[in-house]
Amino acid sequence: MSRLVQKSPSLCTDLPLNNSDVCNKLRLLKELLKSCYGPTGRLKQVHNNIGGHVVTTSTSSVLLPALSSSQPLVNLIRSCILNHVSRFSDCGLFAAILCLTLIEEAKLSGLRRNVSIKVNKHLLGMCSSYLQEEDCGCRVVLDFCSSMNLITLTRSVIYSKPACVLAEVEALHMSKLAVQAFLLTVPCNSPGTVRLGRIVTVGVEGHPVLNSAVLTGLLVEVHDHLSLRMIKSMQTNPLRVVLFSASLAGDLSDLGDGIIEAHTGVDTDSQILDQLLEFCKHVVEDEVKLFVCQKVLHPVLQQYLRNHGVIVIDRVGVALMEPLTLLTGAQPVATLHTTIPAKAYGTVRSLSVKEFGSKTMLHLQPAAESAVCTMVVCHRNETMLSELKAVCQQAEHVLRLTLKEPSALLGGGCTETHLAAFIRNKSLNEVSQTLTAVECSQSEYLLGVEGFCRSLESVAAALQHDGGNSLTDLTHAHHWTLPADVTTENMEESLTFCGCGLTRNSPNMKWTHLNTKYPQFSPAPALRDSTVQPHVLDSFTAKLNALQVAVETANLVLDVRYVIQDTN
Amino acid sequence: MLGSTIINHQQHVGLQKLSALAGLAHSFLGPNKKYKFIQDDTSGESVMVCSCFRILENLELTCSVGQLIYETVRAHQKVHHTGSGCLLFLAGVWSRVALEFLHRGIPVASIILAMSEGMDICMDVCRKSSVSIDNLDMEHSQSSTALSGLQLSKEPIKDTSQAPHQSKGTINVGHKSLKASAQRKIKLSRHFCEPKSENMSTEFQNPQPKLLDIAHIAECLSHGCVEAMNLVVECSRIQSKSSQQDSTCSKFNVSKVMTCVLPGLPEEEACTVQGCILLLSADQASVAHHLKDQLLKVVLIDGDLSGTYRHLGFKRLSGIQFMSEDTDLSSSSKEENWMEKVITTLMNLEVNLILISGLVGEKVIQRCSSHHILAVEKVKVSVLNAFADSTGAVPVTYVTQLSKSCVGAGVKLVIWRDLSSYKRKSSLAVNISTGRNIELVTVVVTSCIEGKLQALEDQFWTCAYRVHHALKDRALLPGAGVMEMLCAHHLQNQAERDPPQQTKAAAANPYRSVVLHHMAEGLIDYISTVMVNTGKFSKLQARTAVNQQLQDCNKNLGGAAFFSPLFSEAEKKDRLISSPVRSTNPPAVKVYDNLSVKQEAWRKALDLVFLVLQSDAEVITGIDQTEAVQKNLMLL
């Protein structure tokens, strides 16, 4: 019986940014993300309402998917940032905070929306071109002859996630490992187009972080102890490998919606199994010694293969398939309808058993040079381990980005304050030229500039969570933090280094609190003294893109006139 | 779908919750544990629990901090089987400490930095104070001068940098502090001067230098669970005997130990038996009688024994239609067909015994029984593996896989106990073993009170794993509160000094001293709670005693050794009751703790505090509007 339900009309919100409910939600989102930002950021406990698993995190890639809202604008921002994170891994929080602050500043300034949008766009262009300039004051060119800057860059990524609860030594250890693993994925002597290898991350819970390690080759978890016993008696000659991506469970899982008609007497299961056995016979005849299956392998087949001296690993999962093909040179067999061509087989040089904590794993060494390596990440508990794993993968991505653009930006908020000072100065100097391009009055333009710069500075200030003050110096416009309990009198003593560690306290340096008015000046690039290296570096590519995403998303949100929701 | 958050500002709700929940642990600390009842108001059911892990398991906490605590404790329990109470208690006190710091306005980063340093200090003290189990053994059986000469090389990791009073082996239960220094002289001189040869027990007269005496180690680790620990020692004795053919007690393989719970029998009947004790139903009992005292052939099935069972990961066909001309082939006859095949296979292979890790239907058991085949279900996989190792049988998933090479031989079945008079489901307990060198040992846990069985079983495993970890670490820590005292002492001392290496961060942390002091307070709180739990002290007395001792120690550094505050002079006479009695004139039994377990528990406790301390908001997914309003949540 069908029932007619009257459709409720769609809900239309006029000028959503003037709606207090929308604004409250945006502010809530901003506070939420701001409090996660940086190495001393606060964690969020994400869980469902019925006692499910608790995820403790401050990483945008974990947090943002959980933050779905009834408000389309919030979801719009969320998906823009998530898109950025999926492409660049880093600077997600930066983009989100900047975007939300820009929206708020634009509202506060009282400018017409289209003016704000135009000014923001103009300033974004100014930032991008400055960051790519040769003499940009906040960019560091990475030197691949030394691993130092790479380690610094990695360390900044790893250290920025407090849920990993790493001591300084541990953070350094992990950074070194991440760089080492990254370098292992760069093939040494392959001519033609260079293809980067893969890092496979294996987590081991309950072990100290310093036990983490990087190994060449692959570690594959083995579940049954029969295979392990066989490996111990194995000789170490190169072994022929076959790789199956098709299921060998003995079922017909890829049947789809079709229907098979069969006689009642027919035992489909055993017929399928017979076919699979035929298949395995060929494999044995082809002298395969290692049989790897992505999915389930029927116990009868396992027994058959073992009896013929073949080591069986099943249920390796889809994530390991690509690294396995890279390592062994085998082509995964996806169909059972043809015989396996000889070129589909691969080889491994040797097999050995490695134990990490409670995990027993098979170590596969490549026969030829291969850019596949395994990073074993250990941590004391599950929460910290999953955050650390995520961060290591993030670091890997950041390091890869450096190959395209061998630069990094000063971290610790220094890039933001420096950019703000630069823009303030430049836009004041060039105000007359730009007015025609932006089509607004001078006061409007300056108001827009001020909002943009304040937004940048407030991202830098968001690094501080314990009530400390954010300062900027009036020479290089770097970012300095002053602990909450330090009075202004002995301020100078407690300021030793700026946020990125490139500039140090010097006698005639002057500071001003962020978000107070200061006389415009052209920020000087920090002196390039080769003995002083920055302590904190951010990914250039990721940050530049994050900046663009933030401004463009903010402009998009500012441009929204109506929100129409279908409430059915 | 809505995300929703609460933001806690000055009042850190998470830390408050953590310290409140940790209150659960108080009465479970120390050897004198008290049972707790958990009652379900809606169903009227109740359970009796006696450990932190079980209480958390039964409470079904839904708040995020509760979940986090449960996950942490569960992870710890899974690996270590002991120390959860300590973990939860310390998480509680340290979260209170952290809360206090927040009120004082100390930044979170400084708290974490200093507390991590405090933890490093504690870990270091633990490492340096650990006693090698080889030495422990020697101390016990100081039998010849030659042996004490050998000792030197086996000394525990020596403490070189810190005050010497933390030297191992200075815990002397039952000695007054005045006597402590004299006692210490004897201990140190042990390696150089003549050994004391009085009151040594005769049963350990001829120790092989390399062989450990697990009985002695176990005694030090029993922590009041004497009966359970005796079972562990018995297990070890059986396992040592089966592998070395002598009567020492030097091996313990916890993975080859299983428990069997028998309600209805008095607790004194708990015992250890070599082999595998299985409970059989009346149907199976008759077969067992038939098979007893013969050499049997065994097959091992990893999965269910049923016609419809398919291995893990097998997807059943949904889109298949069967057409048939004759309609009498119903599902029951299909089952019958399968049954027929199974029985034929088993008969052909002359199998007498099937051990199955999964389930077996009543009918199948009956059919097997009628052919004098004993089928036993729900056997642990570890037991299957043990039988695979000792009989040569190969575990399979389907009966169709069976061939001659999969069948194991040489299994013996002995009727262990007839339970038919107890009117329960199981009517017979049989012992299945492979006469020769099987290490498998079953511990039978009994109690007249059914609700207590779980606790007794847990207690056994706790003891078993304590011994297991002691053997794995090859080292122990001074127990009965001594280790906590040492750490508290060191924390207090370090708090007075400047940070050891002038690292930039440490030097810049002005709160280091106060944080370390408070961490020490947490440990003192732990000791005094254990003391209170003995029922012989009030909270105040306990704290005074502990603080007094810490002060004494500070005054004459290097002179006094720590002794356990748990056994002060007044308790001397009571002690004999609680300590395991081995001979008529028992030597003072020292109490030791597990090194790795304690370190892990402390670390995990602090990690838990760090995670909660750094959290400022809860994000709850999948909540609806009305609920949010009720709970006063902010909606996104």
XYZ file of C-alpha atoms in Angstrom, chain A:
568
model
C 0.000 0.000 0.000
C 1.374 3.386 -0.836
C 0.895 6.440 1.236
C 1.135 10.007 0.158
C 3.105 12.308 2.370
C 2.865 15.969 1.740
C 6.258 17.389 0.926
C 7.373 20.154 3.182
C 8.573 23.241 1.356
C 12.239 23.998 1.018
C 13.849 26.237 3.557
C 15.461 29.387 2.276
C 17.868 31.489 4.291
C 18.479 34.965 2.964
C 22.000 36.336 3.516
C 23.134 33.448 5.687
C 26.066 35.357 7.152
C 23.631 37.803 8.746
C 21.889 34.948 10.479
C 23.047 34.645 14.078
C 22.608 30.882 14.152
C 24.898 30.458 11.152
C 27.427 32.839 12.633
C 27.420 30.980 15.936
C 28.097 27.740 14.189
C 30.926 29.208 12.168
C 32.410 30.683 15.314
C 32.093 27.348 17.103
C 33.865 25.604 14.256
C 36.602 28.213 14.310
C 37.149 27.918 18.062
C 37.140 24.160 17.788
C 39.805 24.070 15.092
C 41.830 26.940 16.501
C 42.219 25.110 19.783
C 43.742 22.149 17.909
C 46.396 24.159 16.139
C 50.085 23.656 16.718
C 52.321 21.641 19.013
C 50.565 22.743 22.191
C 47.108 22.486 20.674
C 44.302 20.779 22.531
C 42.952 17.413 21.575
C 39.400 16.474 20.726
C 37.758 13.262 21.733
C 35.612 12.091 18.885
C 33.073 9.383 19.617
C 29.507 8.455 18.897
C 26.661 8.656 21.293
C 26.400 4.980 22.106
C 29.740 4.207 23.636
C 31.716 3.522 20.484
C 35.454 3.785 20.065
C 36.966 7.098 21.146
C 39.375 8.788 18.772
C 41.606 11.365 20.417
C 43.115 13.683 17.871
C 43.994 17.156 16.767
C 44.618 16.260 13.141
C 42.330 17.900 10.620
C 42.180 14.822 8.416
C 40.709 12.796 11.278
C 38.701 15.516 12.938
C 36.999 17.183 9.998
C 35.195 14.102 8.665
C 33.506 13.803 12.062
C 32.350 17.403 12.076
C 29.337 17.212 9.817
C 26.725 19.844 10.384
C 23.133 20.678 9.606
C 24.382 23.958 8.197
C 25.379 23.746 4.500
C 27.901 26.579 4.814
C 29.788 24.698 7.487
C 29.787 21.601 5.319
C 30.973 23.613 2.340
C 34.004 24.864 4.237
C 34.637 21.428 5.664
C 34.671 19.751 2.284
C 36.938 22.415 0.768
C 39.474 21.883 3.532
C 39.186 18.110 3.352
C 39.840 18.312 -0.343
C 42.994 20.270 0.322
C 44.075 17.778 2.998
C 43.538 14.836 0.720
C 45.827 16.399 -1.850
C 48.539 17.833 0.362
C 48.110 16.194 3.802
C 49.490 19.211 5.612
C 48.234 22.670 6.632
C 44.570 21.674 6.880
C 44.035 23.460 10.173
C 45.870 26.505 8.869
C 43.557 26.711 5.888
C 40.432 26.225 7.981
C 41.338 28.778 10.614
C 42.418 31.358 8.053
C 39.262 30.852 6.048
C 36.943 31.199 9.037
C 38.830 34.210 10.339
C 38.700 35.912 6.949
C 34.935 35.473 6.903
C 34.633 36.885 10.377
C 36.917 39.826 9.640
C 35.006 40.624 6.474
C 31.793 40.728 8.474
C 33.341 42.881 11.176
C 34.760 45.383 8.733
C 31.269 46.178 7.487
C 32.530 46.356 3.939
C 30.312 45.399 1.083
C 30.793 41.719 0.338
C 31.979 42.243 -3.197
C 34.624 44.701 -2.020
C 35.908 42.240 0.572
C 36.042 39.555 -2.042
C 37.972 41.688 -4.481
C 40.444 42.908 -1.883
C 41.031 39.383 -0.609
C 41.621 38.145 -4.095
C 44.047 40.922 -4.830
C 45.983 40.323 -1.638
C 46.100 36.603 -2.270
C 47.794 37.320 -5.579
C 50.224 39.597 -3.810
C 51.060 36.882 -1.245
C 51.487 34.148 -3.832
C 53.813 36.144 -6.016
C 55.842 37.327 -3.028
C 56.235 33.781 -1.706
C 57.557 32.679 -5.062
C 59.964 35.589 -5.400
C 63.663 34.955 -5.284
C 64.293 37.184 -2.258
C 61.196 36.215 -0.294
C 61.975 36.685 3.396
C 60.132 33.667 4.705
C 61.117 30.995 2.239
C 64.009 28.606 2.677
C 65.492 26.763 -0.255
C 65.960 23.132 0.621
C 69.363 21.660 0.111
C 69.204 17.984 -0.773
C 72.893 17.568 -0.099
C 72.146 17.584 3.583
C 69.345 15.870 5.394
C 69.200 18.567 8.037
C 66.476 20.718 6.570
C 64.494 17.675 5.563
C 64.616 16.409 9.120
C 63.576 19.807 10.423
C 60.678 19.897 8.035
C 59.578 16.418 9.079
C 60.057 17.134 12.732
C 57.812 20.175 12.457
C 55.065 18.016 11.012
C 55.466 15.303 13.625
C 55.876 17.663 16.555
C 52.770 19.616 15.666
C 50.478 16.813 16.786
C 50.447 16.616 20.576
C 48.277 13.480 20.619
C 51.413 11.552 19.685
C 52.804 12.497 23.124
C 56.404 12.412 21.963
C 59.434 13.450 23.916
C 61.970 15.517 22.012
C 64.269 12.546 21.477
C 61.387 10.464 20.222
C 60.205 13.148 17.823
C 63.720 13.426 16.426
C 63.997 9.672 16.081
C 60.726 9.464 14.180
C 61.724 12.373 11.943
C 64.974 10.699 11.044
C 63.157 7.487 10.291
C 60.612 9.271 8.136
C 63.362 10.941 6.115
C 65.252 7.682 5.829
C 62.137 5.889 4.610
C 61.454 8.678 2.147
C 64.964 8.469 0.752
C 64.568 4.721 0.327
C 61.562 5.309 -1.914
C 63.647 7.312 -4.361
C 65.053 4.821 -6.850
C 68.807 5.087 -7.305
C 69.578 4.026 -10.829
C 66.460 3.626 -12.883
C 66.743 5.392 -16.238
C 63.895 7.288 -17.820
C 60.956 8.543 -15.796
C 61.634 8.109 -12.145
C 58.816 6.526 -10.260
C 58.803 6.864 -6.502
C 58.377 3.727 -4.466
C 56.122 3.159 -1.529
C 56.389 3.286 2.233
C 54.210 0.782 4.020
C 53.484 1.719 7.614
C 53.037 -1.049 10.153
C 51.856 -0.108 13.627
C 52.937 -2.007 16.723
C 51.142 -1.191 19.917
C 52.688 -1.388 23.346
C 56.299 -0.802 22.438
C 58.423 2.267 23.065
C 58.621 4.761 20.221
C 62.375 4.368 20.026
C 61.872 0.774 18.871
C 60.392 2.045 15.626
C 62.462 1.193 12.594
C 62.686 1.344 8.833
C 63.353 -1.809 6.849
C 63.912 -2.343 3.177
C 61.446 -4.716 1.594
C 58.033 -5.518 2.978
C 56.613 -6.911 6.176
C 53.497 -8.997 5.788
C 51.586 -10.250 8.766
C 51.141 -14.016 8.927
C 48.257 -15.473 10.841
C 48.917 -19.181 10.994
C 51.869 -20.887 12.492
C 52.057 -23.590 9.851
C 53.533 -21.226 7.287
C 56.007 -19.919 9.809
C 57.266 -23.369 10.526
C 57.840 -23.913 6.806
C 59.793 -20.706 6.387
C 62.263 -21.695 9.036
C 63.261 -24.675 6.936
C 63.377 -22.715 3.687
C 66.541 -22.177 1.688
C 67.362 -18.635 0.749
C 67.377 -18.841 -3.031
C 65.211 -16.402 -4.910
C 61.630 -17.602 -4.769
C 58.982 -17.436 -7.413
C 55.906 -15.554 -6.294
C 52.345 -15.457 -7.461
C 50.024 -12.678 -6.411
C 46.257 -13.049 -6.407
C 43.864 -10.172 -6.179
C 40.912 -12.428 -6.907
C 39.232 -14.200 -4.052
C 40.046 -17.881 -3.748
C 37.600 -18.531 -0.962
C 35.653 -20.928 -3.130
C 32.581 -18.749 -3.379
C 31.153 -16.845 -6.317
C 31.362 -13.383 -4.863
C 31.553 -11.564 -8.186
C 28.229 -12.885 -9.356
C 26.404 -9.589 -9.055
C 22.631 -9.694 -9.286
C 22.556 -12.571 -11.717
C 20.880 -15.848 -10.954
C 22.346 -19.288 -11.514
C 20.080 -22.236 -12.023
C 21.417 -25.613 -11.054
C 20.219 -29.105 -10.535
C 19.559 -30.014 -6.965
C 22.090 -32.776 -6.980
C 24.864 -30.456 -8.024
C 27.271 -29.435 -5.325
C 28.347 -26.009 -6.513
C 30.849 -25.556 -3.722
C 32.848 -28.639 -4.556
C 32.752 -27.886 -8.272
C 34.176 -24.456 -7.725
C 36.763 -25.932 -5.419
C 37.768 -28.486 -8.046
C 38.395 -25.710 -10.522
C 40.454 -23.809 -8.013
C 42.474 -26.912 -7.292
C 43.223 -27.229 -10.996
C 44.451 -23.708 -10.888
C 46.671 -24.359 -7.909
C 48.105 -27.399 -9.637
C 49.364 -25.174 -12.446
C 50.903 -22.857 -9.926
C 52.705 -25.724 -8.247
C 53.870 -27.017 -11.614
C 55.271 -23.607 -12.403
C 57.423 -23.948 -9.287
C 55.898 -21.112 -7.361
C 57.164 -21.082 -3.796
C 55.279 -18.175 -2.325
C 51.542 -17.814 -2.835
C 50.087 -14.476 -1.784
C 46.367 -13.794 -1.890
C 44.732 -10.455 -1.226
C 41.551 -12.103 -0.044
C 40.623 -15.411 1.513
C 42.157 -18.659 0.371
C 40.102 -21.829 0.791
C 41.527 -24.085 3.532
C 41.646 -27.038 1.163
C 43.802 -25.060 -1.252
C 46.027 -23.943 1.592
C 46.520 -27.524 2.620
C 47.210 -28.584 -0.957
C 49.759 -25.861 -1.513
C 51.520 -26.471 1.778
C 51.777 -30.156 1.035
C 53.625 -29.156 -2.097
C 56.027 -26.926 -0.266
C 54.439 -23.618 -1.128
C 54.269 -20.913 1.511
C 50.815 -19.420 1.698
C 49.892 -15.941 2.854
C 46.273 -14.933 2.504
C 44.183 -11.922 3.520
C 46.973 -9.400 2.945
C 44.441 -6.705 2.102
C 44.170 -4.314 -0.788
C 46.558 -1.752 0.691
C 49.518 -4.090 0.418
C 48.851 -5.159 -3.163
C 50.508 -2.239 -4.890
C 53.682 -2.383 -2.787
C 53.768 -6.135 -3.342
C 53.624 -5.759 -7.096
C 56.364 -3.145 -6.961
C 58.517 -5.353 -4.797
C 58.088 -8.676 -6.551
C 57.504 -7.524 -10.079
C 54.502 -9.827 -10.245
C 51.214 -8.879 -11.827
C 48.243 -9.581 -9.598
C 46.034 -12.320 -11.009
C 42.518 -10.983 -11.033
C 40.693 -13.654 -12.957
C 40.490 -17.414 -12.762
C 39.310 -17.870 -16.335
C 42.664 -18.129 -18.080
C 45.934 -19.731 -17.195
C 48.525 -17.561 -15.586
C 51.038 -16.180 -18.097
C 54.662 -16.659 -17.135
C 55.311 -12.953 -16.958
C 52.734 -12.580 -14.194
C 55.037 -14.326 -11.767
C 57.425 -12.332 -9.640
C 60.371 -13.086 -7.418
C 61.619 -12.296 -3.958
C 65.207 -12.668 -2.904
C 64.630 -14.038 0.547
C 62.094 -14.617 3.261
C 62.597 -14.363 6.974
C 60.462 -14.127 10.063
C 60.506 -10.900 12.068
C 58.789 -10.400 15.394
C 57.620 -7.020 16.577
C 55.778 -7.206 19.854
C 52.809 -9.471 19.493
C 53.047 -9.418 15.719
C 54.798 -12.100 13.765
C 55.615 -10.949 10.287
C 57.180 -12.237 7.166
C 59.967 -10.097 5.783
C 60.099 -10.086 1.980
C 63.317 -8.842 0.437
C 63.267 -7.688 -3.178
C 65.206 -9.593 -5.784
C 66.083 -6.512 -7.806
C 66.461 -2.932 -6.703
C 63.137 -1.796 -5.454
C 62.002 1.416 -3.850
C 59.612 -0.239 -1.440
C 60.274 -0.051 2.263
C 58.461 -0.654 5.504
C 58.253 1.693 8.415
C 57.469 -0.004 11.689
C 55.912 2.539 14.005
C 55.753 1.654 17.682
C 53.928 3.477 20.423
C 52.697 2.743 23.878
C 48.976 2.847 23.281
C 46.503 2.655 20.489
C 45.421 6.297 20.502
C 48.927 7.643 20.287
C 49.923 5.008 17.784
C 47.137 5.811 15.356
C 47.942 9.519 15.558
C 51.633 8.834 15.084
C 50.947 6.624 12.092
C 48.800 9.314 10.520
C 51.476 11.899 11.155
C 54.211 9.750 9.649
C 52.202 9.307 6.500
C 51.623 13.040 6.455
C 55.338 13.619 6.763
C 56.007 11.267 3.887
C 53.637 13.246 1.716
C 55.226 16.535 2.706
C 58.654 15.200 1.842
C 57.417 14.081 -1.556
C 56.117 17.559 -2.233
C 59.620 18.914 -1.742
C 60.747 17.037 -4.837
C 58.440 19.157 -6.967
C 59.299 22.400 -5.237
C 62.472 22.260 -3.176
C 61.489 25.001 -0.751
C 60.040 25.321 2.695
C 58.443 28.155 4.605
C 59.451 29.355 8.035
C 57.190 27.792 10.632
C 56.152 28.759 14.114
C 53.886 31.541 12.858
C 56.778 33.545 11.389
C 55.578 33.235 7.789
C 52.164 34.587 8.742
C 53.412 37.620 10.647
C 56.027 38.317 8.032
C 53.463 38.157 5.246
C 51.129 40.438 7.174
C 53.832 43.035 7.629
C 54.846 42.753 4.017
C 51.302 43.233 2.766
C 50.588 46.143 5.065
C 53.675 47.884 3.808
C 53.273 47.088 0.159
C 49.584 47.883 -0.086
C 50.086 51.224 1.632
C 52.884 52.074 -0.764
C 50.976 51.042 -3.823
C 47.531 52.111 -2.767
C 46.855 54.420 -5.696
C 47.764 51.863 -8.347
C 45.513 49.197 -6.944
C 42.368 51.199 -6.311
C 41.348 51.086 -9.951
C 41.879 47.359 -10.085
C 39.869 46.704 -6.954
C 37.215 49.335 -7.728
C 36.714 50.767 -4.265
C 37.624 53.759 -2.192
C 40.943 54.067 -0.425
C 39.467 53.732 3.047
C 37.550 50.646 2.011
C 40.671 49.152 0.554
C 42.728 49.811 3.667
C 39.985 48.351 5.808
C 40.063 45.217 3.689
C 43.842 45.022 3.906
C 43.726 45.381 7.666
C 41.191 42.547 7.924
C 43.307 40.294 5.750
C 46.471 40.963 7.720
C 44.732 40.551 11.041
C 43.444 37.195 9.847
C 46.948 36.066 8.991
C 48.250 37.263 12.334
C 45.486 35.581 14.243
C 46.477 32.249 12.728
C 49.971 32.818 14.116
C 48.495 33.792 17.456
C 46.392 30.611 17.446
C 49.586 28.662 18.099
C 49.445 29.911 21.665
C 47.040 28.056 23.976
C 48.198 28.680 27.499
C 47.262 32.319 27.787
C 50.595 33.573 26.490
C 50.951 36.632 24.299
C 51.924 36.774 20.683
C 54.382 39.428 19.608
C 56.052 40.441 16.429
C 59.358 42.199 16.087
C 59.683 45.375 14.070
C 62.704 44.316 12.049
C 61.993 40.958 10.473
C 58.332 40.706 11.490
C 58.794 37.238 12.880
C 56.504 35.701 15.456
C 57.456 35.613 19.132
C 55.574 34.198 22.058
C 55.599 35.481 25.583
C 54.498 33.067 28.327
C 51.471 34.174 30.331
C 53.336 34.652 33.587
C 56.078 36.923 32.242
C 55.603 40.583 32.978
C 56.391 43.263 30.430
C 59.428 44.436 32.417
C 61.423 41.252 32.066
C 59.967 40.579 28.671
C 63.242 41.008 26.847
C 64.968 38.273 28.826
C 62.363 35.635 28.240
C 62.359 36.167 24.498
C 65.303 34.230 23.143
C 64.261 32.926 19.762
C 61.400 33.631 17.407
C 58.872 30.975 16.477
C 60.922 29.454 13.681
C 64.219 29.891 15.491
C 65.935 31.867 12.750
C 66.170 35.220 14.516
C 67.428 35.611 18.028
C 66.982 38.336 20.563
C 69.295 41.271 19.936
C 69.717 44.486 21.926
C 68.015 46.948 19.637
C 65.098 44.801 18.688
C 61.609 46.155 19.239
C 58.424 44.196 19.662
C 54.772 44.904 19.461
C 51.784 42.809 20.425
C 50.026 41.218 17.515
C 46.771 42.845 16.530
C 47.899 46.234 17.763
C 48.659 48.976 15.352
C 52.285 49.376 14.495
C 54.017 51.696 12.069
C 54.386 50.140 8.680
C 57.798 48.900 7.720
C 59.324 46.672 5.147
C 60.221 43.419 6.930
C 63.850 42.584 6.371
C 64.737 39.014 5.574
C 66.548 37.369 8.434
C 70.291 37.343 8.021
C 71.342 34.202 6.238
C 73.963 32.986 8.568
C 74.772 29.411 7.697
C 75.354 28.562 11.353
C 71.786 29.418 12.288
C 69.213 27.069 10.889
C 65.479 27.385 11.363
C 64.019 25.025 13.949
C 60.560 24.897 12.457
C 59.744 24.597 8.773
C 56.455 24.169 6.957
C 55.792 22.616 3.613
C 55.939 25.288 0.928
C 53.601 23.622 -1.548
C 51.040 22.647 1.053
C 51.000 26.028 2.709
C 50.780 27.976 -0.502
C 47.859 25.867 -1.598
C 46.275 26.125 1.840
C 46.488 29.896 1.575
C 44.740 29.815 -1.779
C 42.081 27.395 -0.591
C 41.424 29.468 2.509
C 40.990 32.747 0.633
C 38.982 31.244 -2.192
C 36.693 29.355 0.170
C 36.197 32.447 2.287
C 35.351 34.431 -0.833
C 32.912 31.760 -1.907
C 31.160 31.792 1.454
C 31.056 35.595 1.434
C 29.436 35.406 -1.966
C 26.549 33.179 -0.887
C 23.278 35.070 -0.981
C 20.733 32.355 -0.325
C 20.884 28.937 1.234
C 18.107 26.706 0.056
C 17.599 23.469 1.944
C 15.350 20.651 0.947
C 13.956 19.490 4.266
C 12.243 16.369 3.010
